[in-house]
Short mmCIF file of C-alpha atoms and ligand atoms in Angstrom, two decimals:
data_model
loop_
_atom_site.label_atom_id
_atom_site.label_comp_id
_atom_site.label_asym_id
_atom_site.label_seq_id
_atom_site.Cartn_x
_atom_site.Cartn_y
_atom_site.Cartn_z
CA MET A 1 -37.95 22.13 16.38
CA SER A 2 -34.95 23.98 15.78
CA GLU A 3 -32.62 23.15 12.61
CA ARG A 4 -30.48 20.22 13.53
CA ILE A 5 -28.17 18.20 11.06
CA VAL A 6 -26.38 15.22 13.26
CA ILE A 7 -23.45 13.42 12.11
CA VAL A 8 -22.74 9.82 12.67
CA GLY A 9 -19.21 9.07 13.07
CA ALA A 10 -16.45 11.47 13.99
CA GLY A 11 -13.92 10.46 11.23
CA HIS A 12 -12.47 11.96 8.09
CA GLY A 13 -15.49 12.04 5.94
CA ALA A 14 -17.40 13.92 9.15
CA GLY A 15 -14.68 16.47 10.08
CA ILE A 16 -15.22 17.53 6.21
CA ALA A 17 -18.99 17.35 5.95
CA ALA A 18 -19.20 19.51 9.29
CA THR A 19 -16.96 22.31 7.69
CA SER A 20 -18.73 22.09 4.27
CA LEU A 21 -21.67 22.47 5.76
CA ARG A 22 -20.84 26.02 7.27
CA GLU A 23 -19.04 27.02 4.02
CA HIS A 24 -22.45 26.59 2.39
CA GLY A 25 -24.09 28.73 4.69
CA TYR A 26 -25.82 26.27 6.92
CA ALA A 27 -26.98 28.12 10.12
CA GLY A 28 -28.48 25.50 12.32
CA GLU A 29 -27.17 23.09 14.82
CA ILE A 30 -24.20 20.79 13.61
CA VAL A 31 -23.78 17.77 16.29
CA VAL A 32 -20.78 15.11 15.41
CA VAL A 33 -21.40 11.71 17.40
CA GLY A 34 -18.04 9.65 17.22
CA GLU A 35 -17.64 6.48 19.45
CA GLU A 36 -14.01 7.10 19.50
CA ALA A 37 -12.48 9.46 21.93
CA TYR A 38 -11.07 11.89 19.11
CA ARG A 39 -12.07 14.57 16.64
CA PRO A 40 -11.67 13.78 12.93
CA TYR A 41 -8.29 12.73 12.41
CA GLN A 42 -6.40 11.48 9.61
CA ARG A 43 -5.91 7.83 9.56
CA PRO A 44 -3.00 7.47 6.66
CA PRO A 45 -0.28 8.00 9.07
CA LEU A 46 -1.50 5.35 11.38
CA SER A 47 0.44 2.82 9.52
CA LYS A 48 2.94 5.06 8.45
CA ASN A 49 4.56 7.64 10.33
CA PHE A 50 2.63 7.53 13.43
CA LEU A 51 3.33 3.91 13.74
CA ALA A 52 7.09 4.74 13.39
CA GLY A 53 7.04 6.99 16.01
CA GLN A 54 7.36 10.35 13.97
CA MET A 55 4.10 11.94 14.44
CA ALA A 56 2.35 12.91 17.66
CA VAL A 57 -1.65 12.33 18.34
CA GLU A 58 -2.22 15.91 18.07
CA GLN A 59 -0.28 16.20 14.21
CA LEU A 60 -2.90 13.72 13.30
CA GLN A 61 -5.82 16.08 14.27
CA LEU A 62 -7.67 17.22 10.83
CA LYS A 63 -8.45 20.60 12.23
CA PRO A 64 -7.65 21.98 16.37
CA GLU A 65 -10.42 21.90 18.44
CA LYS A 66 -10.62 26.00 18.32
CA PHE A 67 -11.63 25.69 14.65
CA TYR A 68 -14.73 23.72 15.00
CA GLN A 69 -15.59 25.85 18.11
CA GLU A 70 -15.36 28.90 15.83
CA ARG A 71 -17.86 27.18 13.58
CA SER A 72 -20.07 26.07 16.50
CA VAL A 73 -19.68 22.61 15.41
CA ALA A 74 -20.62 20.38 18.80
CA PHE A 75 -18.87 16.76 19.36
CA ARG A 76 -20.27 13.96 21.25
CA LEU A 77 -17.29 11.74 21.72
CA ASN A 78 -16.98 8.10 23.06
CA ALA A 79 -20.81 7.73 22.26
CA ARG A 80 -22.24 5.74 19.87
CA VAL A 81 -25.55 5.98 18.00
CA GLU A 82 -27.32 2.57 18.61
CA ARG A 83 -30.28 3.24 16.83
CA ILE A 84 -32.02 5.46 14.24
CA ASP A 85 -35.95 6.43 14.72
CA ARG A 86 -36.91 7.64 11.22
CA SER A 87 -40.39 8.47 11.87
CA ALA A 88 -39.42 10.77 14.59
CA ARG A 89 -36.15 11.72 13.18
CA ALA A 90 -33.82 10.82 16.41
CA VAL A 91 -30.92 8.90 17.23
CA HIS A 92 -30.42 6.99 20.39
CA LEU A 93 -27.14 7.20 22.06
CA SER A 94 -25.23 4.78 23.97
CA ASP A 95 -25.18 6.92 27.07
CA GLY A 96 -29.03 6.97 27.18
CA SER A 97 -29.29 10.14 25.49
CA SER A 98 -31.02 10.64 22.10
CA LEU A 99 -30.98 13.54 19.36
CA THR A 100 -33.77 14.62 17.10
CA TYR A 101 -32.54 15.66 13.68
CA THR A 102 -33.54 17.81 10.65
CA MET A 103 -30.95 15.94 8.57
CA LEU A 104 -28.70 13.14 9.60
CA LEU A 105 -25.43 12.24 7.63
CA LEU A 106 -24.10 8.53 8.02
CA ALA A 107 -20.17 8.85 8.16
CA THR A 108 -19.59 5.61 9.99
CA GLY A 109 -16.47 4.25 7.76
CA SER A 110 -15.50 0.76 7.84
CA ARG A 111 -13.74 -1.60 10.20
CA PRO A 112 -11.19 -4.24 9.69
CA ARG A 113 -12.31 -7.72 8.44
CA ARG A 114 -11.50 -10.18 11.34
CA LEU A 115 -9.09 -13.15 10.89
CA SER A 116 -11.61 -16.20 11.21
CA VAL A 117 -9.51 -19.17 12.17
CA PRO A 118 -8.82 -20.90 15.11
CA GLY A 119 -6.20 -18.74 17.38
CA ALA A 120 -7.73 -15.73 16.20
CA ASP A 121 -8.60 -14.13 19.77
CA LEU A 122 -4.99 -14.79 21.06
CA ALA A 123 -3.44 -11.82 22.82
CA GLY A 124 -1.02 -10.25 20.44
CA VAL A 125 -3.18 -10.09 17.34
CA HIS A 126 -3.82 -6.84 16.09
CA TYR A 127 -5.64 -4.92 13.65
CA LEU A 128 -4.78 -1.52 12.17
CA ARG A 129 -7.53 1.36 12.23
CA THR A 130 -7.44 3.41 15.00
CA ILE A 131 -4.87 5.54 17.14
CA SER A 132 -5.55 2.96 20.14
CA ASP A 133 -5.13 0.32 17.79
CA VAL A 134 -1.68 1.54 17.05
CA GLU A 135 -0.83 2.09 20.76
CA GLY A 136 -1.24 -1.52 21.19
CA ILE A 137 0.83 -2.39 18.27
CA LYS A 138 3.61 -0.10 19.55
CA ALA A 139 3.56 -1.83 22.76
CA ASP A 140 4.94 -5.09 21.21
CA MET A 141 7.06 -3.53 18.97
CA ALA A 142 10.62 -3.65 19.94
CA PRO A 143 13.88 -4.65 18.15
CA GLY A 144 14.42 -8.23 17.46
CA LYS A 145 10.38 -9.10 18.07
CA ARG A 146 9.20 -11.44 15.28
CA LEU A 147 6.23 -9.46 13.55
CA VAL A 148 4.19 -11.79 11.46
CA VAL A 149 1.70 -9.38 8.86
CA VAL A 150 -1.18 -11.58 7.76
CA GLY A 151 -2.26 -9.93 4.23
CA GLY A 152 -0.12 -8.23 1.53
CA GLY A 153 -1.98 -5.10 0.77
CA TYR A 154 -1.49 -1.29 1.56
CA ILE A 155 -1.66 -1.55 5.22
CA GLY A 156 0.04 -4.66 5.96
CA LEU A 157 2.90 -3.35 3.66
CA GLU A 158 3.00 -0.37 5.33
CA ALA A 159 3.50 -1.83 8.39
CA ALA A 160 5.79 -4.26 7.33
CA ALA A 161 7.77 -1.25 6.14
CA VAL A 162 7.76 0.68 9.60
CA ALA A 163 8.75 -2.75 11.22
CA VAL A 164 11.46 -3.82 9.77
CA LYS A 165 13.20 -0.37 9.90
CA ALA A 166 12.81 -0.28 13.55
CA GLY A 167 14.73 -3.51 13.71
CA LEU A 168 12.40 -6.23 13.80
CA SER A 169 12.36 -9.80 12.07
CA VAL A 170 9.13 -9.35 9.74
CA THR A 171 7.12 -12.10 7.62
CA VAL A 172 4.46 -11.11 5.05
CA LEU A 173 1.93 -13.88 4.37
CA GLU A 174 -0.36 -13.35 1.53
CA ALA A 175 -2.81 -15.84 0.33
CA ALA A 176 -2.76 -14.83 -3.17
CA PRO A 177 -0.03 -15.49 -5.59
CA ARG A 178 1.35 -11.86 -5.05
CA ILE A 179 1.15 -9.01 -2.90
CA LEU A 180 -1.12 -6.07 -3.87
CA ALA A 181 -3.18 -8.10 -6.04
CA ARG A 182 -6.62 -6.56 -5.53
CA VAL A 183 -4.90 -2.87 -6.38
CA SER A 184 -2.44 -3.41 -9.08
CA GLY A 185 -0.72 -5.32 -11.97
CA PRO A 186 2.20 -7.91 -11.46
CA GLN A 187 4.54 -5.27 -12.88
CA THR A 188 4.21 -3.16 -9.47
CA SER A 189 3.45 -6.22 -7.55
CA THR A 190 6.64 -7.41 -8.33
CA PHE A 191 8.70 -3.83 -8.00
CA PHE A 192 7.36 -3.67 -4.15
CA THR A 193 7.93 -7.55 -3.31
CA GLU A 194 11.87 -6.95 -4.50
CA GLU A 195 12.05 -4.01 -2.59
CA HIS A 196 10.52 -5.20 0.66
CA GLN A 197 12.95 -8.17 0.30
CA ARG A 198 16.06 -5.75 -0.18
CA GLN A 199 15.14 -4.24 2.70
CA GLY A 200 15.12 -7.31 4.81
CA VAL A 201 11.24 -8.38 4.83
CA GLU A 202 10.04 -11.73 4.20
CA ILE A 203 7.59 -12.32 1.72
CA ARG A 204 5.91 -15.44 1.54
CA CYS A 205 2.67 -15.43 -1.29
CA ASN A 206 0.15 -18.64 -1.86
CA ALA A 207 0.32 -18.92 1.93
CA ALA A 208 -2.98 -19.07 3.47
CA VAL A 209 -3.43 -18.72 7.02
CA HIS A 210 -4.75 -21.91 8.97
CA ALA A 211 -4.42 -21.23 12.46
CA LEU A 212 -3.09 -18.77 14.93
CA GLU A 213 -1.23 -21.20 17.77
CA GLY A 214 -0.13 -19.75 21.45
CA THR A 215 -1.02 -20.34 24.99
CA GLY A 216 -2.97 -17.00 25.80
CA ARG A 217 -0.59 -15.33 23.43
CA VAL A 218 0.04 -16.00 19.84
CA GLU A 219 3.45 -17.65 19.33
CA ALA A 220 3.14 -19.23 15.59
CA VAL A 221 1.17 -18.69 12.46
CA THR A 222 0.26 -21.70 10.84
CA THR A 223 -0.40 -22.04 6.72
CA ASN A 224 -0.68 -24.33 4.28
CA THR A 225 3.06 -24.12 4.03
CA GLY A 226 4.15 -24.51 7.35
CA SER A 227 4.52 -22.56 10.51
CA VAL A 228 5.85 -19.07 11.27
CA PRO A 229 7.14 -18.12 14.48
CA ALA A 230 5.64 -14.63 15.84
CA ASP A 231 5.97 -12.58 18.88
CA PHE A 232 3.15 -10.61 17.71
CA VAL A 233 0.70 -10.46 14.51
CA ILE A 234 -0.99 -7.62 12.25
CA ALA A 235 -3.85 -8.66 10.54
CA GLY A 236 -4.51 -6.66 7.09
CA VAL A 237 -6.89 -8.42 5.45
CA GLY A 238 -9.40 -5.96 4.16
CA ILE A 239 -12.23 -4.05 5.70
CA GLU A 240 -16.03 -3.90 5.79
CA PRO A 241 -18.29 -1.13 5.73
CA VAL A 242 -20.26 -0.19 8.81
CA CYS A 243 -23.95 -0.33 8.11
CA GLU A 244 -26.11 -1.92 10.34
CA LEU A 245 -27.38 1.16 11.87
CA ALA A 246 -28.49 2.03 8.45
CA ALA A 247 -29.79 -1.68 7.85
CA ALA A 248 -31.73 -1.69 10.89
CA ALA A 249 -33.34 1.71 10.54
CA GLY A 250 -34.57 0.02 7.15
CA LEU A 251 -32.33 1.72 4.61
CA SER A 252 -31.02 -0.34 1.76
CA CYS A 253 -27.62 -1.89 2.46
CA ASP A 254 -25.64 -3.89 -0.21
CA ASN A 255 -21.68 -3.83 0.26
CA GLY A 256 -22.18 -0.35 2.34
CA VAL A 257 -25.09 1.97 2.55
CA VAL A 258 -26.89 2.56 -0.80
CA VAL A 259 -27.01 6.32 -1.93
CA ASP A 260 -27.50 8.10 -5.07
CA ASP A 261 -24.97 10.32 -7.03
CA HIS A 262 -26.11 13.16 -4.48
CA ALA A 263 -24.72 11.19 -1.51
CA ARG A 264 -28.78 10.62 -0.96
CA THR A 265 -29.97 7.48 1.23
CA GLU A 266 -33.89 6.66 -0.16
CA ASP A 267 -34.81 8.66 2.98
CA GLU A 268 -34.91 12.30 2.04
CA PHE A 269 -33.66 13.29 5.28
CA ILE A 270 -30.59 10.91 5.71
CA TYR A 271 -27.27 11.11 3.52
CA ALA A 272 -24.30 8.98 3.93
CA ALA A 273 -20.41 9.34 2.76
CA GLY A 274 -17.18 7.80 2.60
CA ASP A 275 -16.01 4.15 3.47
CA CYS A 276 -19.59 3.24 4.29
CA THR A 277 -21.25 3.87 0.93
CA ASN A 278 -22.35 2.05 -2.17
CA HIS A 279 -22.61 4.82 -4.42
CA PRO A 280 -22.89 5.61 -8.11
CA ASN A 281 -19.83 7.09 -10.38
CA ALA A 282 -21.14 8.40 -13.87
CA LEU A 283 -17.64 8.73 -15.01
CA LEU A 284 -16.75 5.30 -14.40
CA GLY A 285 -20.47 3.96 -15.71
CA CYS A 286 -20.82 1.75 -12.31
CA ARG A 287 -21.63 1.72 -8.62
CA LEU A 288 -19.17 0.82 -6.07
CA ARG A 289 -17.48 1.24 -2.50
CA LEU A 290 -14.08 3.24 -1.67
CA GLU A 291 -11.64 2.89 1.15
CA SER A 292 -9.65 6.30 0.30
CA VAL A 293 -9.41 9.72 1.54
CA GLN A 294 -10.22 11.36 -1.75
CA ASN A 295 -13.60 9.28 -1.57
CA ALA A 296 -14.34 10.63 2.27
CA VAL A 297 -13.16 14.02 1.28
CA ASP A 298 -15.16 14.48 -2.03
CA GLN A 299 -18.33 12.80 -1.42
CA SER A 300 -18.92 14.58 2.09
CA ARG A 301 -18.47 17.64 0.27
CA VAL A 302 -21.26 16.75 -2.29
CA ALA A 303 -23.51 15.27 0.73
CA ALA A 304 -22.89 19.03 2.59
CA ALA A 305 -24.12 20.75 -0.69
CA ASN A 306 -26.81 18.85 -1.13
CA MET A 307 -28.30 18.72 2.45
CA CYS A 308 -27.81 22.38 1.85
CA GLY A 309 -29.95 22.39 -1.02
CA LYS A 310 -27.16 22.95 -3.87
CA PRO A 311 -27.93 20.16 -6.09
CA THR A 312 -24.56 18.60 -6.72
CA SER A 313 -23.41 15.00 -8.09
CA TYR A 314 -20.70 12.99 -7.17
CA SER A 315 -18.34 11.49 -10.05
CA GLU A 316 -14.74 11.86 -9.29
CA LEU A 317 -12.10 9.89 -10.18
CA PRO A 318 -10.74 7.67 -7.46
CA TRP A 319 -6.83 8.23 -6.41
CA PHE A 320 -4.83 6.31 -3.66
CA TRP A 321 -1.75 6.43 -2.32
CA SER A 322 0.93 4.22 -0.30
CA ASN A 323 4.05 5.01 1.36
CA GLN A 324 6.19 2.17 1.91
CA PHE A 325 10.13 2.68 2.87
CA ASP A 326 11.27 6.11 0.99
CA LEU A 327 9.04 5.08 -1.82
CA ARG A 328 5.67 6.72 -2.73
CA LEU A 329 2.98 4.45 -5.28
CA GLN A 330 0.01 6.90 -6.63
CA ILE A 331 -2.71 5.43 -8.08
CA ALA A 332 -5.06 6.80 -10.40
CA GLY A 333 -8.38 5.04 -11.53
CA LEU A 334 -9.14 1.47 -11.24
CA SER A 335 -7.33 -1.39 -12.72
CA GLN A 336 -9.65 -4.06 -12.62
CA GLY A 337 -11.04 -5.03 -16.40
CA HIS A 338 -7.80 -3.76 -17.91
CA ASP A 339 -7.01 -5.59 -21.23
CA THR A 340 -3.10 -3.91 -21.54
CA ALA A 341 -0.44 -2.85 -19.12
CA VAL A 342 2.29 -0.82 -20.37
CA LEU A 343 5.20 0.29 -18.44
CA ARG A 344 6.67 3.75 -18.62
CA GLY A 345 9.77 4.57 -17.29
CA ASP A 346 12.39 2.41 -15.17
CA PRO A 347 11.37 0.29 -12.11
CA ALA A 348 15.22 -0.19 -11.50
CA VAL A 349 15.85 3.95 -11.02
CA ARG A 350 12.90 3.64 -8.83
CA ASN A 351 10.87 6.02 -11.41
CA PHE A 352 8.15 4.27 -13.25
CA SER A 353 4.47 4.19 -14.44
CA VAL A 354 2.05 1.09 -15.36
CA MET A 355 -0.46 2.40 -17.52
CA TYR A 356 -3.37 0.17 -17.30
CA LEU A 357 -5.56 0.17 -20.77
CA LYS A 358 -9.20 -1.37 -21.76
CA ASP A 359 -10.35 -0.90 -25.45
CA GLY A 360 -7.37 1.22 -25.84
CA ARG A 361 -8.03 4.04 -23.61
CA LEU A 362 -6.45 4.51 -20.52
CA ILE A 363 -8.20 3.49 -16.93
CA ALA A 364 -5.73 3.64 -14.52
CA ALA A 365 -2.09 4.23 -14.03
CA ASP A 366 0.33 3.27 -11.01
CA THR A 367 3.26 5.80 -10.49
CA VAL A 368 6.20 5.54 -8.35
CA GLY A 369 8.74 8.36 -8.00
CA SER A 370 6.84 11.00 -10.39
CA PRO A 371 3.79 12.92 -8.73
CA LYS A 372 3.65 15.18 -11.73
CA ASP A 373 2.95 11.82 -14.32
CA HIS A 374 0.44 10.82 -11.25
CA LEU A 375 -1.42 14.03 -11.83
CA ALA A 376 -1.61 13.87 -15.49
CA PHE A 377 -2.55 10.27 -15.69
CA ARG A 378 -5.64 11.81 -13.50
CA LYS A 379 -6.33 14.32 -16.24
CA LEU A 380 -5.83 11.71 -19.01
CA ILE A 381 -8.19 9.21 -17.60
CA VAL A 382 -11.06 11.74 -16.93
CA ALA A 383 -10.44 12.81 -20.83
CA GLY A 384 -11.04 9.30 -21.78
CA GLY A 385 -9.94 9.15 -25.50
CA VAL A 386 -8.20 6.58 -27.18
CA ILE A 387 -4.56 7.01 -26.34
CA ASP A 388 -1.19 5.69 -28.18
CA ALA A 389 0.00 3.72 -25.22
CA GLY A 390 3.26 3.00 -26.88
CA LYS A 391 4.12 6.37 -27.25
CA PHE A 392 3.74 7.19 -23.70
CA ALA A 393 5.87 4.27 -22.81
CA ASP A 394 8.94 6.64 -23.58
CA PRO A 395 9.61 8.64 -20.44
CA ALA A 396 10.77 11.55 -22.83
CA THR A 397 7.01 11.97 -23.96
CA PRO A 398 5.36 14.18 -22.16
CA LEU A 399 1.81 13.28 -20.91
CA ALA A 400 0.40 16.80 -21.07
P1 FAD B 501 -13.58 6.66 9.34
O1 FAD B 501 -12.51 7.50 9.09
O2 FAD B 501 -13.54 4.92 9.29
O3 FAD B 501 -14.44 6.84 10.32
C1 FAD B 501 -15.79 6.80 10.74
C2 FAD B 501 -15.92 6.94 12.24
O4 FAD B 501 -17.37 6.52 12.67
C3 FAD B 501 -15.01 5.75 12.90
O5 FAD B 501 -14.39 6.89 13.97
C4 FAD B 501 -16.13 5.03 13.77
O6 FAD B 501 -15.52 4.41 15.16
C5 FAD B 501 -17.19 5.75 13.87
N1 FAD B 501 -18.62 5.18 13.91
C6 FAD B 501 -19.01 4.33 13.06
N2 FAD B 501 -20.10 3.98 13.74
C7 FAD B 501 -20.42 4.61 14.65
C8 FAD B 501 -21.85 4.86 15.60
N3 FAD B 501 -23.01 4.15 15.51
N4 FAD B 501 -21.61 5.59 16.47
C9 FAD B 501 -20.85 6.53 16.92
N5 FAD B 501 -19.53 6.62 15.83
C10 FAD B 501 -19.54 5.30 14.80
N6 FAD B 501 -6.62 6.08 2.54
C11 FAD B 501 -5.81 6.72 1.40
O7 FAD B 501 -6.53 7.51 0.40
N7 FAD B 501 -4.50 6.70 1.57
C12 FAD B 501 -3.72 5.94 2.40
O8 FAD B 501 -2.61 6.14 2.53
C13 FAD B 501 -4.72 5.56 3.36
N8 FAD B 501 -4.11 4.80 4.58
C14 FAD B 501 -4.83 4.36 5.56
C15 FAD B 501 -3.88 3.71 6.64
C16 FAD B 501 -4.74 3.36 7.46
C17 FAD B 501 -3.88 2.50 8.61
C18 FAD B 501 -6.08 3.28 7.85
C19 FAD B 501 -6.70 2.43 8.67
C20 FAD B 501 -6.71 3.68 6.51
C21 FAD B 501 -5.99 4.16 5.45
N9 FAD B 501 -6.67 4.94 4.58
C22 FAD B 501 -6.11 5.18 3.52
C23 FAD B 501 -8.02 5.02 4.20
C24 FAD B 501 -9.07 6.46 4.62
O9 FAD B 501 -8.33 6.85 6.19
C25 FAD B 501 -10.31 6.04 4.82
O10 FAD B 501 -11.04 5.74 3.76
C26 FAD B 501 -11.27 7.47 5.21
O11 FAD B 501 -10.64 7.29 6.98
C27 FAD B 501 -12.67 7.15 5.66
O12 FAD B 501 -13.33 8.15 6.12
P2 FAD B 501 -15.00 8.23 6.58
O13 FAD B 501 -15.38 9.15 7.39
O14 FAD B 501 -15.43 7.21 5.57
O15 FAD B 501 -14.55 6.73 7.79
#
């Protein structure tokens, strides 16, 4: 059999991996199988500029078609891998065909968690993961319409910001006591709550959704604190890794496809990268699953290097961003488990950071309005020493 790497999923990680394989000198066939109709594209603009109508579909693409043609990367789009036959080293596709592989990369990403309340299947209830999801949302968006966003995380808040700017009446329902609770501390949550309220978004916390009401189409969202009328709903209540293909093939899955620091599963011919993985991170000293472009890009590069016989370990610092209105929130590291939070700068002038420490060491920082500080925090966290946070609280003290 001639050499062939099959990549399952044609998302962000797949696009990076295919390119990296060629950069590392892989000369065999590369076939990317994706169930969506598109070559790899960026998802972050889906809840930002693309939802706002400021970006065309073509601008979402990671690379133009010609780029992949020049590198002999073949795509099988609108095709789903249904089954992996590990003993025959073959994948079976939804169109009835199959492909043998010398190595396989699983880049199957994640999918939105569905609402599991009565009425969740009514028309007008949207999720936000793909281009076609956004096309469905845009068809319901018009000035004066009432949008209820379920979930005050990044995606719900980004969509709320775009919608209120477009003249819709927007209510965000969050079950936790504050928005962004999963990713940030109270100071950052308060800042974004106030900004959304100032821009006209109604934010209701401690609001658990009990049901969606309507005849055929959603008309209201019922919570423990009352009912909110809705012309349509966007649910952003988290995502789950797509790992049933790996699980059915007998590969270990535990909140993601289990891989080692080389992005390899327990099958030496099968690797996995991106949102779908549960991976170790030596820098953080734990296993984790991430939902970010940084992870999809960096881990896919590591997988490609290892698949080309160049042993490479993955242990990058996670970082994220979110655009809401004209603000960019940049997060370095993971703040879970911090014992101290120290403010640097002034939220009132929309230029500040919240530094999160554990045992005197900086483990994470949220930054608004200062990309330079965000980059410096990334270096400080990786350096890992005990810092004098009191000194850094003064924005006049350079972080470098
Ligand atoms: P994906 O990009 O999800 O790609 C996986 C692909 O595999 C999908 O197309 C899926 O359909 C396909 N697939 C799955 N199973 C099969 C199968 N069996 N056969 C064929 N195809 C299959 N991250 C940030 O860092 N910053 C942001 O601001 C940010 N904003 C975001 C906004 C939105 C609206 C969304 C949805 C995500 C955002 N993210 C952001 C997250 C980021 O886009 C993801 O972490 C990244 O796309 C993960 O890449 P991936 O390749 O692992 O998976």
